[in-house]
CSV table of C-alpha atoms in Angstrom, one decimal:
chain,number,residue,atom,x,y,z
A,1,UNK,CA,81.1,209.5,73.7
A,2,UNK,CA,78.7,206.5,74.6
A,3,UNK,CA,75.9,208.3,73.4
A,4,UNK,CA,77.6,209.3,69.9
A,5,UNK,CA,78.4,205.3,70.5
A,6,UNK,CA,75.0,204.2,70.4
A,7,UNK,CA,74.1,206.2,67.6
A,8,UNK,CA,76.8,204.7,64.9
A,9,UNK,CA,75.6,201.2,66.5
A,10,UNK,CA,72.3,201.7,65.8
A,11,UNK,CA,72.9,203.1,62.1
A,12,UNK,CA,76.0,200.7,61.6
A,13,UNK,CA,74.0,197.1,62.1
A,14,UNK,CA,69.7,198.4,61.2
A,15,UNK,CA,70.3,196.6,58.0
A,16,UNK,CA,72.1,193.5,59.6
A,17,UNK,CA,69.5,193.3,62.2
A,18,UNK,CA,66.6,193.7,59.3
A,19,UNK,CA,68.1,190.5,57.4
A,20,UNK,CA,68.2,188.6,60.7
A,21,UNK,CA,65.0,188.7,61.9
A,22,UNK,CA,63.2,188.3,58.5
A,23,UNK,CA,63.0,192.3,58.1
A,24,UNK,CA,60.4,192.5,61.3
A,25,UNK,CA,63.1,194.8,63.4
A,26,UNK,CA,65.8,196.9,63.0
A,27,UNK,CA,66.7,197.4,66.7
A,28,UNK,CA,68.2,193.6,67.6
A,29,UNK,CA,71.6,194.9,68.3
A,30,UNK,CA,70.7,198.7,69.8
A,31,UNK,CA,68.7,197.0,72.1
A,32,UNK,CA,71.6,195.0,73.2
A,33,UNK,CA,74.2,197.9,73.3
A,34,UNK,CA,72.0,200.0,75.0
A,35,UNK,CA,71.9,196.9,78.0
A,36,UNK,CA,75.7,196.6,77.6
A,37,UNK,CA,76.2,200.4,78.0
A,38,UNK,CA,73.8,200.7,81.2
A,39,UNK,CA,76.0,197.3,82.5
A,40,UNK,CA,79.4,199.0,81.4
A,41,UNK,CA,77.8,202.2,83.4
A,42,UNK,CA,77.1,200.0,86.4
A,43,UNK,CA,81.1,198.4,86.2
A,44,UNK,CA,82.5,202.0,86.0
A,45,UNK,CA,80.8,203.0,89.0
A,46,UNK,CA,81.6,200.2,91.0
A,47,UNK,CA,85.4,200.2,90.4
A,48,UNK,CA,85.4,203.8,91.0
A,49,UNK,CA,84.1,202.9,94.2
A,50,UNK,CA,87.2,200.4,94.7
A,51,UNK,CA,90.1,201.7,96.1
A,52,UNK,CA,93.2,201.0,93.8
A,53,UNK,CA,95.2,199.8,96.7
A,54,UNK,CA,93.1,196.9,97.5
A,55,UNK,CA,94.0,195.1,94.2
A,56,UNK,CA,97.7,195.3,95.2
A,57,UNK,CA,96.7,192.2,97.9
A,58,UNK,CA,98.7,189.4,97.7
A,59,UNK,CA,95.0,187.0,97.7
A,60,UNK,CA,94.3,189.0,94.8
A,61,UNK,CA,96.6,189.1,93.0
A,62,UNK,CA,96.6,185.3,92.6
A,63,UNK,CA,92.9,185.2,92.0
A,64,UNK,CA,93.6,187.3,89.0
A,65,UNK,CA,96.5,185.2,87.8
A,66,UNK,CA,94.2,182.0,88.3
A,67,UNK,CA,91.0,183.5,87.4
A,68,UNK,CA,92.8,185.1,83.7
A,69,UNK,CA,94.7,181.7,83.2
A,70,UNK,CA,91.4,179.5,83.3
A,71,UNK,CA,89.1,181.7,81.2
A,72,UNK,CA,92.1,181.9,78.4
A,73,UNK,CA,93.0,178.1,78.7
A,74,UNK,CA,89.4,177.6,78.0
A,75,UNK,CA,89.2,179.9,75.1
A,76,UNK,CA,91.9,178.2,74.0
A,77,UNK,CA,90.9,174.1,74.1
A,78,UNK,CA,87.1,174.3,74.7
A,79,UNK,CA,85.6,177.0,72.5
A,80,UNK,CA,85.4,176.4,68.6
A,81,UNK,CA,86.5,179.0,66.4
A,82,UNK,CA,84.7,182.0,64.9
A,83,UNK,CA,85.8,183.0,61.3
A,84,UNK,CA,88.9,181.6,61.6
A,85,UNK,CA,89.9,182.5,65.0
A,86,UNK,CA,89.4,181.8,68.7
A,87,UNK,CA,88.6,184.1,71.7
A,88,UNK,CA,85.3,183.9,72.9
A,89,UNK,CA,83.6,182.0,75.6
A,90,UNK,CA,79.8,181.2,74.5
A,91,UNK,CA,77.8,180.2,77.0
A,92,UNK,CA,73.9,180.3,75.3
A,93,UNK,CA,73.3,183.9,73.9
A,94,UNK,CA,76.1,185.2,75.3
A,95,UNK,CA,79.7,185.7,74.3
A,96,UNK,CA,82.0,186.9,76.5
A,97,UNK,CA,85.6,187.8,75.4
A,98,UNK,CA,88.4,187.1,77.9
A,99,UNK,CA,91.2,189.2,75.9
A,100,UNK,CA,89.5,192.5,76.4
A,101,UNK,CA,89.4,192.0,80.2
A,102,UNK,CA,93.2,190.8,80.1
A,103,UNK,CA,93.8,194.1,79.5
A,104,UNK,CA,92.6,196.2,83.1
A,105,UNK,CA,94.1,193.0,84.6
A,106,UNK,CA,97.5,193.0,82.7
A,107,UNK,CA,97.4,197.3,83.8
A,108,UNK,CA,96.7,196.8,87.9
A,109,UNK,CA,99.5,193.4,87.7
A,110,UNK,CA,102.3,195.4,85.9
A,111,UNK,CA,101.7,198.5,87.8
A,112,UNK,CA,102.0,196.5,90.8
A,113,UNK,CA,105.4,194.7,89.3
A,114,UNK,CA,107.2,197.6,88.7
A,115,UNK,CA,106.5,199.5,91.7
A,116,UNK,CA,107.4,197.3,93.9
A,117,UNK,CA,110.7,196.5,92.3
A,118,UNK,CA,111.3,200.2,91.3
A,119,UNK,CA,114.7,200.5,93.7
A,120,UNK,CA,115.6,196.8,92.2
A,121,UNK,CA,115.3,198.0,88.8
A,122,UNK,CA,117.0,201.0,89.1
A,123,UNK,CA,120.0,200.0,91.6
A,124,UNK,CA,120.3,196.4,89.2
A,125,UNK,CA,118.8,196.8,86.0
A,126,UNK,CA,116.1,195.6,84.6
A,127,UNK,CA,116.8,192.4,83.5
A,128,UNK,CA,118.6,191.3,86.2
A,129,UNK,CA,115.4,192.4,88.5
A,130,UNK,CA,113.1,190.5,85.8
A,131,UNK,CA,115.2,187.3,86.2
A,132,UNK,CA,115.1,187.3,90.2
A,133,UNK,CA,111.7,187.5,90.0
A,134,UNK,CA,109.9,185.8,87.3
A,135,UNK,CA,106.4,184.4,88.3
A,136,UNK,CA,104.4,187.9,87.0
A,137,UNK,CA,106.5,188.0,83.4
A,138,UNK,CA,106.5,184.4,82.8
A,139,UNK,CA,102.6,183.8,83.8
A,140,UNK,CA,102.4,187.7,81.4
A,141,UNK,CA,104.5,185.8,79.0
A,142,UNK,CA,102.5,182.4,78.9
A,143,UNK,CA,98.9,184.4,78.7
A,144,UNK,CA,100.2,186.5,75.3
A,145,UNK,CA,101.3,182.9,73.7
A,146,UNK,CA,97.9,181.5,74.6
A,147,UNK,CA,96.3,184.6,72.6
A,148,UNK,CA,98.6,184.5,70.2
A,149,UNK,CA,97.4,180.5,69.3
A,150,UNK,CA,93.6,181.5,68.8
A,151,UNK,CA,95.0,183.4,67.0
A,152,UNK,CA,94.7,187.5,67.9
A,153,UNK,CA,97.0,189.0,67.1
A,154,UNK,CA,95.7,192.1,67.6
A,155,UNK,CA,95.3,191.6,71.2
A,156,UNK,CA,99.0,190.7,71.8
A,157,UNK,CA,99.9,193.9,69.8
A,158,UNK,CA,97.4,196.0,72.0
A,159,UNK,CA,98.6,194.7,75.2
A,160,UNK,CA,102.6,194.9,74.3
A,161,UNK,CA,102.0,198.7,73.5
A,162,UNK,CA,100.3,199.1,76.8
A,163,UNK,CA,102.9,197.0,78.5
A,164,UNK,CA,105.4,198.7,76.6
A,165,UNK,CA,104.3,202.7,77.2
A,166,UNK,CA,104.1,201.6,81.1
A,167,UNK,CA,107.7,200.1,81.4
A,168,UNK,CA,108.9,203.1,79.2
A,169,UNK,CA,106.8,205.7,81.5
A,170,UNK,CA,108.1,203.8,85.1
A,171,UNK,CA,111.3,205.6,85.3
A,172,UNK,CA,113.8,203.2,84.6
A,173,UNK,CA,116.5,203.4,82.3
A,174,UNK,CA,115.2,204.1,78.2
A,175,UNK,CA,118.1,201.3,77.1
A,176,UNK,CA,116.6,198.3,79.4
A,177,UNK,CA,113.5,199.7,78.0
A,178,UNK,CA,114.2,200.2,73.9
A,179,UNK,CA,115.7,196.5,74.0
A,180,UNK,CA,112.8,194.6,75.4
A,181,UNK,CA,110.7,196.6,73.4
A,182,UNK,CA,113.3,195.7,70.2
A,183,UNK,CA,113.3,192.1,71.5
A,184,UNK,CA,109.7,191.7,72.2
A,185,UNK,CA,108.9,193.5,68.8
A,186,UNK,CA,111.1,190.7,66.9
A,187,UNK,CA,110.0,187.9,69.0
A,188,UNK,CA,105.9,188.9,68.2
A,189,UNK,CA,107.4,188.8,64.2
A,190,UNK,CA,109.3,185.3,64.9
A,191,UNK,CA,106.4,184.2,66.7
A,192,UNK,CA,103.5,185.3,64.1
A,193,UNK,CA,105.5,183.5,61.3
A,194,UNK,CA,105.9,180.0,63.1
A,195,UNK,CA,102.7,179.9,63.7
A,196,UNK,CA,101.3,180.4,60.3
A,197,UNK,CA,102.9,177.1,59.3
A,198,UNK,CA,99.8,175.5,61.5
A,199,UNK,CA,96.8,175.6,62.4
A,200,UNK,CA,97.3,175.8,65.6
A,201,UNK,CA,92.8,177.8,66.1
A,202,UNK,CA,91.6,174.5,65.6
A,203,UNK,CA,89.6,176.2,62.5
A,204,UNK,CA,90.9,174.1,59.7
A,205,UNK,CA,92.3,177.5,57.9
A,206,UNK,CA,96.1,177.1,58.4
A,207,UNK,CA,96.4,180.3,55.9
A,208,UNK,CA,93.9,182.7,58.2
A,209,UNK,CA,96.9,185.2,59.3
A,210,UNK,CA,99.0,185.1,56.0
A,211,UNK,CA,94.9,186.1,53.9
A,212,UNK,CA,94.9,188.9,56.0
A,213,UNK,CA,98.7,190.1,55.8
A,214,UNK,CA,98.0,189.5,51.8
A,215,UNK,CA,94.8,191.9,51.9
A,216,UNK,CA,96.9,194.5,53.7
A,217,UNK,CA,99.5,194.8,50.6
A,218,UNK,CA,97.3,194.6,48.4
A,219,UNK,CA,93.6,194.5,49.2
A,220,UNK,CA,92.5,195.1,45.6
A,221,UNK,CA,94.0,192.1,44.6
A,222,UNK,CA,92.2,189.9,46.7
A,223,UNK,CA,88.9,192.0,46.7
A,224,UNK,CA,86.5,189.2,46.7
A,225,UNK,CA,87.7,187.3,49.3
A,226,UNK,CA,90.1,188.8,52.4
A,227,UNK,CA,90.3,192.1,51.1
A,228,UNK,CA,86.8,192.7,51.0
A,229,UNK,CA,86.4,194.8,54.6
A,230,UNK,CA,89.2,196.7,53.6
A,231,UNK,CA,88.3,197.6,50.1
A,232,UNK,CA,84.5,198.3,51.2
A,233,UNK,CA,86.1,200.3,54.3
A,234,UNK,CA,87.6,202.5,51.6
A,235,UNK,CA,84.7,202.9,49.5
A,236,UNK,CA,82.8,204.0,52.5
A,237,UNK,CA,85.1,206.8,54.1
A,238,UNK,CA,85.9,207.8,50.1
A,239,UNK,CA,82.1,208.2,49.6
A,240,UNK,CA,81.7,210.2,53.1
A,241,UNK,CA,83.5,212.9,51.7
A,242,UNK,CA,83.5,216.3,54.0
A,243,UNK,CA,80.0,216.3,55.4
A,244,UNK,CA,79.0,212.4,54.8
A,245,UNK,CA,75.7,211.1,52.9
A,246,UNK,CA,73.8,211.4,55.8
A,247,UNK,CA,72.4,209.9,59.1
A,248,UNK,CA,71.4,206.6,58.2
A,249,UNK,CA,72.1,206.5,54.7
A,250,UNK,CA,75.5,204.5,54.4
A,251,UNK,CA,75.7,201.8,51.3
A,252,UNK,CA,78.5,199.6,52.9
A,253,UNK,CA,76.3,198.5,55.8
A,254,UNK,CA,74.0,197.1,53.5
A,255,UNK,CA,76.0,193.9,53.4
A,256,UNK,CA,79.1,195.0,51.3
A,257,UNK,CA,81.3,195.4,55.1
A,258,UNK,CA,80.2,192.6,57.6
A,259,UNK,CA,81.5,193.9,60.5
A,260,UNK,CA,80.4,197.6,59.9
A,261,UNK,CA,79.0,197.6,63.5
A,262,UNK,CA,82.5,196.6,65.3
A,263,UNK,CA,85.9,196.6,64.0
A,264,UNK,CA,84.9,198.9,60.7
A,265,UNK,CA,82.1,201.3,62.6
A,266,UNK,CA,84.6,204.2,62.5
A,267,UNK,CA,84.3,203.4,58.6
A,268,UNK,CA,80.6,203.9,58.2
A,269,UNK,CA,80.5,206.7,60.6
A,270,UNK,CA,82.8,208.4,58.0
A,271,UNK,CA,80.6,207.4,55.3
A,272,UNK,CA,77.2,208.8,57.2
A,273,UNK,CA,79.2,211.5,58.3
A,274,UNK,CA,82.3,212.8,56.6
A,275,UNK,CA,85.7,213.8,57.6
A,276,UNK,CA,83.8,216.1,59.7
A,277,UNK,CA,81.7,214.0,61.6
A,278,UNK,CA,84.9,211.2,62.0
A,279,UNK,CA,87.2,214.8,62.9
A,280,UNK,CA,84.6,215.6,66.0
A,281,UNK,CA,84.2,212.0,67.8
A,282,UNK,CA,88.2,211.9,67.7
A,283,UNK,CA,89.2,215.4,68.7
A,284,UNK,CA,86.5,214.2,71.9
A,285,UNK,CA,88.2,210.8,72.3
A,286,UNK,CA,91.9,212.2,72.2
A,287,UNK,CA,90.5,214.9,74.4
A,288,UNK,CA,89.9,212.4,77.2
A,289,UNK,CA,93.1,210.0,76.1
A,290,UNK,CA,95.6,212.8,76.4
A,291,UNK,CA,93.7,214.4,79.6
A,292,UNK,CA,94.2,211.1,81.3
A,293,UNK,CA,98.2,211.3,80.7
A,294,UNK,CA,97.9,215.0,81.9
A,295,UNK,CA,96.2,213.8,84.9
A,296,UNK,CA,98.9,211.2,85.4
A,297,UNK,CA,101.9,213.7,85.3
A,298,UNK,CA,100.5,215.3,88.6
A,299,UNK,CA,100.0,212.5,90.5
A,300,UNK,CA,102.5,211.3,93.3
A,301,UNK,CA,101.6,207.7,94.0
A,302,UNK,CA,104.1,205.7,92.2
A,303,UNK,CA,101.4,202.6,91.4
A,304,UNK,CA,98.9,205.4,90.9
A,305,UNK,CA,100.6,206.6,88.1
A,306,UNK,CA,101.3,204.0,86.5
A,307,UNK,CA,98.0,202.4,86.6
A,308,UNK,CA,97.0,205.6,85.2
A,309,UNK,CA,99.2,205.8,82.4
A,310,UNK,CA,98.0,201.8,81.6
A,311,UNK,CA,94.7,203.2,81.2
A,312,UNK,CA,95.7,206.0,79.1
A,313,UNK,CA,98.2,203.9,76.4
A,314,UNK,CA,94.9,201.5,76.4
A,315,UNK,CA,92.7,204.2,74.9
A,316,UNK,CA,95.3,205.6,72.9
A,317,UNK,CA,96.4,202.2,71.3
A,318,UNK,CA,93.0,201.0,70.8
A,319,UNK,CA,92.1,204.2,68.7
A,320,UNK,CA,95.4,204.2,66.6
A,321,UNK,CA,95.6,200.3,65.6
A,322,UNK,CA,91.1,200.3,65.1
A,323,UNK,CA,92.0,203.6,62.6
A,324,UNK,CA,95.1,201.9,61.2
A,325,UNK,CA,93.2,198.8,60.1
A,326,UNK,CA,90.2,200.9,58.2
A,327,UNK,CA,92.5,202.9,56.7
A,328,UNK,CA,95.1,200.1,55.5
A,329,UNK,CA,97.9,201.6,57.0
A,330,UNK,CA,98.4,198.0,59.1
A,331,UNK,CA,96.7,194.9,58.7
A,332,UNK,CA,93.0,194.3,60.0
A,333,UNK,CA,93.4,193.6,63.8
A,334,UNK,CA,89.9,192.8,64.8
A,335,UNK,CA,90.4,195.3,67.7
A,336,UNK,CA,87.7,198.1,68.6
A,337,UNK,CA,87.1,201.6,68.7
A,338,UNK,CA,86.2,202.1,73.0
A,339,UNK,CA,83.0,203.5,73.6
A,340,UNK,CA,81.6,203.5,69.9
A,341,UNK,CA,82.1,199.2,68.3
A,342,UNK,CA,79.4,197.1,69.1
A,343,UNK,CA,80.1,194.5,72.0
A,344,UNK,CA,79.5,193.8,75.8
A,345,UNK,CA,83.0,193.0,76.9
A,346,UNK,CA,84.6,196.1,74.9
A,347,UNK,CA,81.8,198.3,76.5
A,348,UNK,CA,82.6,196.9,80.0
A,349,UNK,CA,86.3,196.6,80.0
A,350,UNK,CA,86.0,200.9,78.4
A,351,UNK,CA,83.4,201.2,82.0
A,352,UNK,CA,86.4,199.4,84.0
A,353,UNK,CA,89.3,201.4,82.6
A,354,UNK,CA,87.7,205.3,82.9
A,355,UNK,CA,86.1,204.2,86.5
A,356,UNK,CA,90.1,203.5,87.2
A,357,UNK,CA,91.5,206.4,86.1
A,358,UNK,CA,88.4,208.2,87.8
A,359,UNK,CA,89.3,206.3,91.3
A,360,UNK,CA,92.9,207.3,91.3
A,361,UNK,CA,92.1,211.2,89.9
A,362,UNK,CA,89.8,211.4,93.1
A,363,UNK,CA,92.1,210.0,95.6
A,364,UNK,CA,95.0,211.9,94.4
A,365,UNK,CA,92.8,215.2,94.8
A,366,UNK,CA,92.3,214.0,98.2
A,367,UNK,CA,95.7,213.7,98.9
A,368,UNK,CA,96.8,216.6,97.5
A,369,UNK,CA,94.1,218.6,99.5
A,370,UNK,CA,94.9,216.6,102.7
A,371,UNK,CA,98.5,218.0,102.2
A,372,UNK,CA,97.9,221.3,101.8
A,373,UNK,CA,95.5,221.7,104.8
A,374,UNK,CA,98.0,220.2,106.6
């Protein structure tokens, strides 16, 4: 998959890369997702080296909460925005994007939550557990309103799926879970529409989120201004066809889709490649997606599981709302395709999550084996 990865990349931004350095080199940004790959690589391996337990410590734990809460409060008050929004942390060359490491550390903090107050929740109800102990949902809480502000929206959908499939996968009664899902799901709604009265990214465009709900009803309408990814995202998988136009040989990445090497690169793959080409990286990525929830239903560890089943709503939600957003089926998210969009902290946050699920895998193997010798 990180191979097939760096191949789109590379195709996906030669001719962005060609305008930027005066036509001299087409390889600015291959060069730098090959280096986030090999660091992605090198973050895989050492969390699969980690043993899941040991970021159950209390110490932990609270670095994580103050560690997440600094880097976002930052984001928020200190960093200017980027086409419209917020969310990045520039520090020289390099941007680094706080919500996409939110999203391991909401996983191992949830996990955690409801493990611990598993006989709570199911002897009391959820709520009632919730209320009695509130510092994890209300620091969760306070983290998904300081996204929501920059504004990304697409990350506070990501991470309330993930959220969501975990509570719903723990075991505890579907009611408790359907209503906070219901409630959450109205609140994000309530929430979305206050905020588009102000401008609250500091980027002087008050309208940014109501442009981009206006180019999802009708992108057509609005071609030359917000609904210009979309409308070029449909020319380009339209123009793919079954077998593509060839490696290389996309039109929309020569300047008619801006981000054709991140949020839209499943778009120009389809173009280069056709439905067939788009068909083989996705039967390979829901391979792995649905393997990991296999792998989950056979493991015995509580927190295990459910760390494991994080990890596997992550790559499943990233894939469907990315997909929804080229295709117009829901608005234009910003969010990633794992292991194929351009972009250091998607590549490492993808290295963290699969050297997760591979850490628990091994050590359940262990356990299982260590039972049955014994």
């Amino acid at each position: 998959m990180l191979v097939l990865g760096l191949i789109g990349v590379f195709s996906a931004s030669s001719y962005r890369s060609l305008q930027e350095t005066g036509y001299e080199s087409a390889t600015t940004y291959i060069v730098r997702q090959v280096v986030f790959a090999f660091i992605g690589t090198v973050v895989g391996l050492v969390t699969y080296r980690f043993k899941p337990d040991y970021f159950r410590k209390p110490k932990f734990r609270s670095g994580l909460l103050l560690v997440m809460t600094v880097l976002l409060l930052v984001v928020r008050f200190l960093m200017p925005a980027i086409n419209g929004a917020k969310g990045w942390i520039i520090l020289g060359p390099i941007s680094i994007q706080p919500v996409e490491f939110l999203k391991p550390v909401m996983i191992l903090l949830w996990a955690d939550y409801l493990d611990r107050h598993r006989l709570a929740i199911l002897n009391k109800g959820f709520f009632k557990t919730v209320k009695a102990n509130l510092v994890l949902p209300l620091a969760l809480f306070f983290w998904l309103g300081l996204v929501l502000t920059f504004p990304d929206t697409g990350g506070v959908l990501l991470l309330g799926l993930i959220l969501g499939g975990m509570t719903l996968a723990s075991g505890i009664s579907s009611k408790y879970t359907l209503r906070t899902l219901g409630l959450g799901a109205l609140a994000y709604v309530l929430v979305i529409g206050f905020l588009n009265l102000f401008d609250f990214s500091g980027s002087g465009d008050v309208n940014y989120r109501i442009q981009r709900f206006i180019s999802f009803t009708d992108p057509f309408k609005v071609a030359k201004s917000s609904g210009l990814q979309l409308v070029n995202s449909f020319y380009a998988l339209a123009m793919g066809g079954l077998l593509g136009q060839g490696p290389g040989n996309s039109i929309q990445k020569t300047g008619y889709l801006p981000e054709a090497h991140t949020d839209f690169i499943m778009a120009i793959i389809g173009e280069e490649y056709g439905f067939i080409g788009l068909f083989v990286i996705l039967a390979l990525y829901f391979y792995l997606t649905f393997y990991i929830f296999y792998r989950a239903k056979k493991i015995q560890n509580n927190f295990y599981q459910l760390v494991m089943i994080g990890v596997g709503f992550y790559f499943l939600s990233q894939a469907i709302v990315n997909l929804g957003g080229i295709t117009g089926l829901i608005p234009i998210t910003g969010v990633t395709f794992p292991f194929i969009s351009y972009g250091g902290s998607s590549i490492m946050t993808t290295g963290i999550m699969v050297g997760l699920a591979l850490a628990i895998d091994y050590r359940n193997r262990r356990m299982m084996l260590a039972q049955q010798l014994s």
